[in-house]
PDB file of C-alpha atoms in Angstrom:
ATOM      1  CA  UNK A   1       4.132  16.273 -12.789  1.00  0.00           C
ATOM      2  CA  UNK A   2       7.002  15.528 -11.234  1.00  0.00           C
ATOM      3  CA  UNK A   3       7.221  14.452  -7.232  1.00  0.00           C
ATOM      4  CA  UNK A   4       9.149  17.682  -6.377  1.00  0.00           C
ATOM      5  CA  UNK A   5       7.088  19.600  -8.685  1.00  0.00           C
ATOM      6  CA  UNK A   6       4.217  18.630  -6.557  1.00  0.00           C
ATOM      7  CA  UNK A   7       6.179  19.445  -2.810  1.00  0.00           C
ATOM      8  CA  UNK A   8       7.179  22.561  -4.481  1.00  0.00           C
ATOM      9  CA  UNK A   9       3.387  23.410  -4.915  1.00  0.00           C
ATOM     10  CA  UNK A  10       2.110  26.067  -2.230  1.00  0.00           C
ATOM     11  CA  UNK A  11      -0.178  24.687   0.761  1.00  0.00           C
ATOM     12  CA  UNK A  12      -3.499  26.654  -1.161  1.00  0.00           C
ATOM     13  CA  UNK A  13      -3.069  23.825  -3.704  1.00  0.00           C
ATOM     14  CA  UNK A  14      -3.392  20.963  -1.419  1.00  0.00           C
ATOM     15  CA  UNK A  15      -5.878  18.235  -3.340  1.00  0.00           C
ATOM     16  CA  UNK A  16      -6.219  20.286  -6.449  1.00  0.00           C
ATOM     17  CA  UNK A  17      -7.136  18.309  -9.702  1.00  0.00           C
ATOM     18  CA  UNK A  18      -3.394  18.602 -10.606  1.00  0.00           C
ATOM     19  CA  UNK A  19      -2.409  16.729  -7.111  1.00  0.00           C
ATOM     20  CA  UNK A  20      -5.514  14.243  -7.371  1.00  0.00           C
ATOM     21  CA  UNK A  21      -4.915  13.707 -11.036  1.00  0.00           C
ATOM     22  CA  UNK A  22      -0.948  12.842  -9.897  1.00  0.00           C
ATOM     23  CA  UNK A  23      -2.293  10.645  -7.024  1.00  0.00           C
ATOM     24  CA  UNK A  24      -4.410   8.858  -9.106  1.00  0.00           C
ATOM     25  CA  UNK A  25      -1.500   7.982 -11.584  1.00  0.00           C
ATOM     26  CA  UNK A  26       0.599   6.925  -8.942  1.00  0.00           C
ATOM     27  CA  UNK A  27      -2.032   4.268  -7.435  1.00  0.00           C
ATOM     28  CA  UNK A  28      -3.217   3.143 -10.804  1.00  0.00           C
ATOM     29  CA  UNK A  29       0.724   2.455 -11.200  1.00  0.00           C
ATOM     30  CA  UNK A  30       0.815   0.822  -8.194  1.00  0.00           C
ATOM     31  CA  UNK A  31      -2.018  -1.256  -8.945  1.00  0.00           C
ATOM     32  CA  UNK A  32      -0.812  -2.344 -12.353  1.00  0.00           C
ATOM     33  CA  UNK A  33       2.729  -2.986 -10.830  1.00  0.00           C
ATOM     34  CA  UNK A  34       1.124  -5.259  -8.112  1.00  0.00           C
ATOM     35  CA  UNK A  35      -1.457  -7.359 -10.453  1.00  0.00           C
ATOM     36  CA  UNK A  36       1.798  -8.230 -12.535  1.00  0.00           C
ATOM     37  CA  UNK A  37       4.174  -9.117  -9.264  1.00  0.00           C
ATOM     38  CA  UNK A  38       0.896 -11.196  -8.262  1.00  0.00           C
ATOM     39  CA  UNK A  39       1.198 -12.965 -11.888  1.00  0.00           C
ATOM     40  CA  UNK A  40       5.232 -13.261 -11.965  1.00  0.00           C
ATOM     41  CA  UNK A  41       5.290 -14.621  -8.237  1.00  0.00           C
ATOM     42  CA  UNK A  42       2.325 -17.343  -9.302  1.00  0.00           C
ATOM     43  CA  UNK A  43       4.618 -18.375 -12.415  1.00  0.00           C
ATOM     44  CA  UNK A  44       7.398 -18.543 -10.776  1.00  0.00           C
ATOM     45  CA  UNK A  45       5.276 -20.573  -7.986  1.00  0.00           C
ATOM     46  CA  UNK A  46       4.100 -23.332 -10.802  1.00  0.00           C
ATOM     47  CA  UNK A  47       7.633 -23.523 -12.208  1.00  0.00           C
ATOM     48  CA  UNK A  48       8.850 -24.803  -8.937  1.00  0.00           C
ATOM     49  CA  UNK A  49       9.813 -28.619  -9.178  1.00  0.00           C
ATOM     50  CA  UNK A  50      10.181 -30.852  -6.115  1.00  0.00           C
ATOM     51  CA  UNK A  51      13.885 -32.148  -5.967  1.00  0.00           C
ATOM     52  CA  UNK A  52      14.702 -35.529  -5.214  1.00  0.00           C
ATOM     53  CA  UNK A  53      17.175 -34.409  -2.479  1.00  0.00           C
ATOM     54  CA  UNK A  54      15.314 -33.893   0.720  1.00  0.00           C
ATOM     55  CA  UNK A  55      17.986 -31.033   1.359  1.00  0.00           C
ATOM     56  CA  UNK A  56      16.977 -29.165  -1.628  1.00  0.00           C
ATOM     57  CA  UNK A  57      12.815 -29.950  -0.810  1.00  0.00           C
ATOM     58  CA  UNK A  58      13.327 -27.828   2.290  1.00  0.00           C
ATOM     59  CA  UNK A  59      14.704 -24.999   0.430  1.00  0.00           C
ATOM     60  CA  UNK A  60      12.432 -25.159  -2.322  1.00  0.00           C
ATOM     61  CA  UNK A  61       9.479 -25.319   0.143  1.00  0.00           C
ATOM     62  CA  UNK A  62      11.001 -21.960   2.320  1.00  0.00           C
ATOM     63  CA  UNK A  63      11.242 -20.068  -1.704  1.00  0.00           C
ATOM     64  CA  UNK A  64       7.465 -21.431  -2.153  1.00  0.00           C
ATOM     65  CA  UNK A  65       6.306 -20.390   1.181  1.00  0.00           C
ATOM     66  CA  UNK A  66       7.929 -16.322   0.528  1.00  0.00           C
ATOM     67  CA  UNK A  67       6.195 -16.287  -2.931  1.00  0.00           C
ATOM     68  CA  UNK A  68       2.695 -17.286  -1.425  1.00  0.00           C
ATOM     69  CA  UNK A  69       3.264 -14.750   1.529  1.00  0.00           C
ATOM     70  CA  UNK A  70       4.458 -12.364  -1.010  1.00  0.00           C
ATOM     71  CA  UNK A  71       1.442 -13.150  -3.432  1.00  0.00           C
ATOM     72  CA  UNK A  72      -0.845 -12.717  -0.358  1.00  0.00           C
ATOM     73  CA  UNK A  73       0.441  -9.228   0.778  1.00  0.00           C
ATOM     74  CA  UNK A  74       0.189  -8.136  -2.625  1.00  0.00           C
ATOM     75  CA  UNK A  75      -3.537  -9.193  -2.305  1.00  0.00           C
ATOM     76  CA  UNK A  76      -4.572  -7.492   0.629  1.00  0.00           C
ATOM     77  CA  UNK A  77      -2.788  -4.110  -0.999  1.00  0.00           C
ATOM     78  CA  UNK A  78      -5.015  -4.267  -4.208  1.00  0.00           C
ATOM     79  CA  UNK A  79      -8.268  -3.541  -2.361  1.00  0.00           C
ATOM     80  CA  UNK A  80      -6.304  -0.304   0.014  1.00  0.00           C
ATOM     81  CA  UNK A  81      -5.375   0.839  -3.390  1.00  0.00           C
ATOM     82  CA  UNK A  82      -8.994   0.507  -4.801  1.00  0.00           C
ATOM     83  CA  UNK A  83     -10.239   2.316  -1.444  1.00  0.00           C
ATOM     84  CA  UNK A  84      -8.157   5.488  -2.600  1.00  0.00           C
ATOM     85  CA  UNK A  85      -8.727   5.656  -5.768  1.00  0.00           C
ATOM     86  CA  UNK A  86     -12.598   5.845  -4.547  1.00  0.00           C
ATOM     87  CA  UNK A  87     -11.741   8.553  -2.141  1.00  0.00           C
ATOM     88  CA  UNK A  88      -9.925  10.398  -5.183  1.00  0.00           C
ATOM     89  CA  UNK A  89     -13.540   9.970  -6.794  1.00  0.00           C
ATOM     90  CA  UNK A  90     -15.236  11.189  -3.695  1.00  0.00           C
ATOM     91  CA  UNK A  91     -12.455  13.973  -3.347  1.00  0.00           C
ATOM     92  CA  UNK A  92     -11.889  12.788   0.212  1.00  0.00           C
ATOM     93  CA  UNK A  93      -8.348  11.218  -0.465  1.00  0.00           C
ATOM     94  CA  UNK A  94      -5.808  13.858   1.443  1.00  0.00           C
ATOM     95  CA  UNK A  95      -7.817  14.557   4.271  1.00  0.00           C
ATOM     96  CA  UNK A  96      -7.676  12.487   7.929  1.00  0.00           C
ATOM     97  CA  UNK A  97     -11.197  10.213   8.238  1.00  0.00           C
ATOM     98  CA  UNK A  98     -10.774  10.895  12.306  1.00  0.00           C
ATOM     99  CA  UNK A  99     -10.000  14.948  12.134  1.00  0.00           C
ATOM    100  CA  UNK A 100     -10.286  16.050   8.754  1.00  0.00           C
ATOM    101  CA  UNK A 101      -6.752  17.606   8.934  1.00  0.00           C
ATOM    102  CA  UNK A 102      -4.327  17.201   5.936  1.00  0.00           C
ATOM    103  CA  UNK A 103      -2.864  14.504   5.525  1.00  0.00           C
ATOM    104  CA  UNK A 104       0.603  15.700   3.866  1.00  0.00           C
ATOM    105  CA  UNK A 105       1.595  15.475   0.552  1.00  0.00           C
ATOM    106  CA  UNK A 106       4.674  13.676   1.978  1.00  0.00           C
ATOM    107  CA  UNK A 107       2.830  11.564   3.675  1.00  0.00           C
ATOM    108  CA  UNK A 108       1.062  10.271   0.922  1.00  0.00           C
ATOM    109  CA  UNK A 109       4.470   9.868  -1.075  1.00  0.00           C
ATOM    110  CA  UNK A 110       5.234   7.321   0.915  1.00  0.00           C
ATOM    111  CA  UNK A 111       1.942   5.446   1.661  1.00  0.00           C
ATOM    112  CA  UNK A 112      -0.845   6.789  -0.961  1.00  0.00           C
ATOM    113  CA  UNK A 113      -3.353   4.520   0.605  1.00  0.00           C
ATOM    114  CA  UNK A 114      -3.416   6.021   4.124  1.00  0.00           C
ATOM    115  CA  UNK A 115      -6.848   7.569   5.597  1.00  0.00           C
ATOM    116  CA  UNK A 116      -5.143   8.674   8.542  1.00  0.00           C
ATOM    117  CA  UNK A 117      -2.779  11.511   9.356  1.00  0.00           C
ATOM    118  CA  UNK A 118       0.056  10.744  11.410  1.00  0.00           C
ATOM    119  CA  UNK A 119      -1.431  11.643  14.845  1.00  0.00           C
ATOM    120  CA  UNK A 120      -4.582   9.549  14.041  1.00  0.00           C
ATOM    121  CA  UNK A 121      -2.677   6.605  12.894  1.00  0.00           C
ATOM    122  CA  UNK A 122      -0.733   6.600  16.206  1.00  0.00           C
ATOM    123  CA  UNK A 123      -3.874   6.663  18.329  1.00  0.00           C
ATOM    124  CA  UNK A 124      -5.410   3.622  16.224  1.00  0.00           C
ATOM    125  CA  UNK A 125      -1.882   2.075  16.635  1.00  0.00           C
ATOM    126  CA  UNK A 126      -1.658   2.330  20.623  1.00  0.00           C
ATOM    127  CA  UNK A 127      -5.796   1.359  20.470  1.00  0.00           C
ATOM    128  CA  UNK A 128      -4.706  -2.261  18.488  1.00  0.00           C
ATOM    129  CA  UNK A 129      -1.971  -2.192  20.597  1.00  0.00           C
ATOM    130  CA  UNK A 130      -3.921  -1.785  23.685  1.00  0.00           C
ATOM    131  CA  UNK A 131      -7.016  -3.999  22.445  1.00  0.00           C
ATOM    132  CA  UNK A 132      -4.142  -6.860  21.844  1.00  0.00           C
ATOM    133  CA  UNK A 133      -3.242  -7.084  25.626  1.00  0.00           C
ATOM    134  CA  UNK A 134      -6.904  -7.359  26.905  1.00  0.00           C
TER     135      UNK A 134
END
């Protein structure tokens, strides 16, 4: 299935096994896509030599420094990706954790790991948001 084949599906399909078993491709791509960025990004990492021009050291260390933030943003997604995949199994993936609402196959296009439609995501956004100023 297609993405468009799945926006053109009607709103009485929303979660069916065709959508989960689509959803389910799409974060086990993800998740095999991000395990081998991981691995390139580490190789890459270990090829790295220290020049002998202190010019050069600086650069080298700023292209180090992007892999290992790269590497470690990658790591944090591999877990969120695990997460829905379980809610898949659970056959809670789609629906909003705070209201139980949709959450919009569009929605999920873009971010497959959200638990949160986009009202409840704004409300935990202005609550971080607020907690941060205390």
């Amino acid at each position: 299935m297609t993405k468009e084949q799945l926006l053109a599906m009607s709103a009485d399909d929303y979660m069916s096994a065709e959508q989960l078993a689509f959803f389910t491709g799409l974060l086990q791509a993800m998740k095999v896509e991000t395990h081998e960025r991981i691995d390139k990004n580490r190789i890459i990492i270990e090829s790295l030599e220290t020049p002998s021009d202190p010019a050069d050291v600086a650069s080298v260390e700023e292209e180090r420094h992007w892999l290992v933030n790269a590497i470690e943003r990658d790591q944090r997604l591999l877990p969120q990706l695990e997460m829905a995949l379980g809610r898949i199994a659970d056959e809670s993936f789609g629906w909003c954790d705070d209201s139980g609402e949709p959450i919009g196959l569009q929605r999920l296009l873009i971010s497959p790991t959200t638990k949160y439609c986009i009202e409840a995501q704004e409300r935990h956004e202005q609550l971080d948001r607020h907690q941060r100023q205390i």
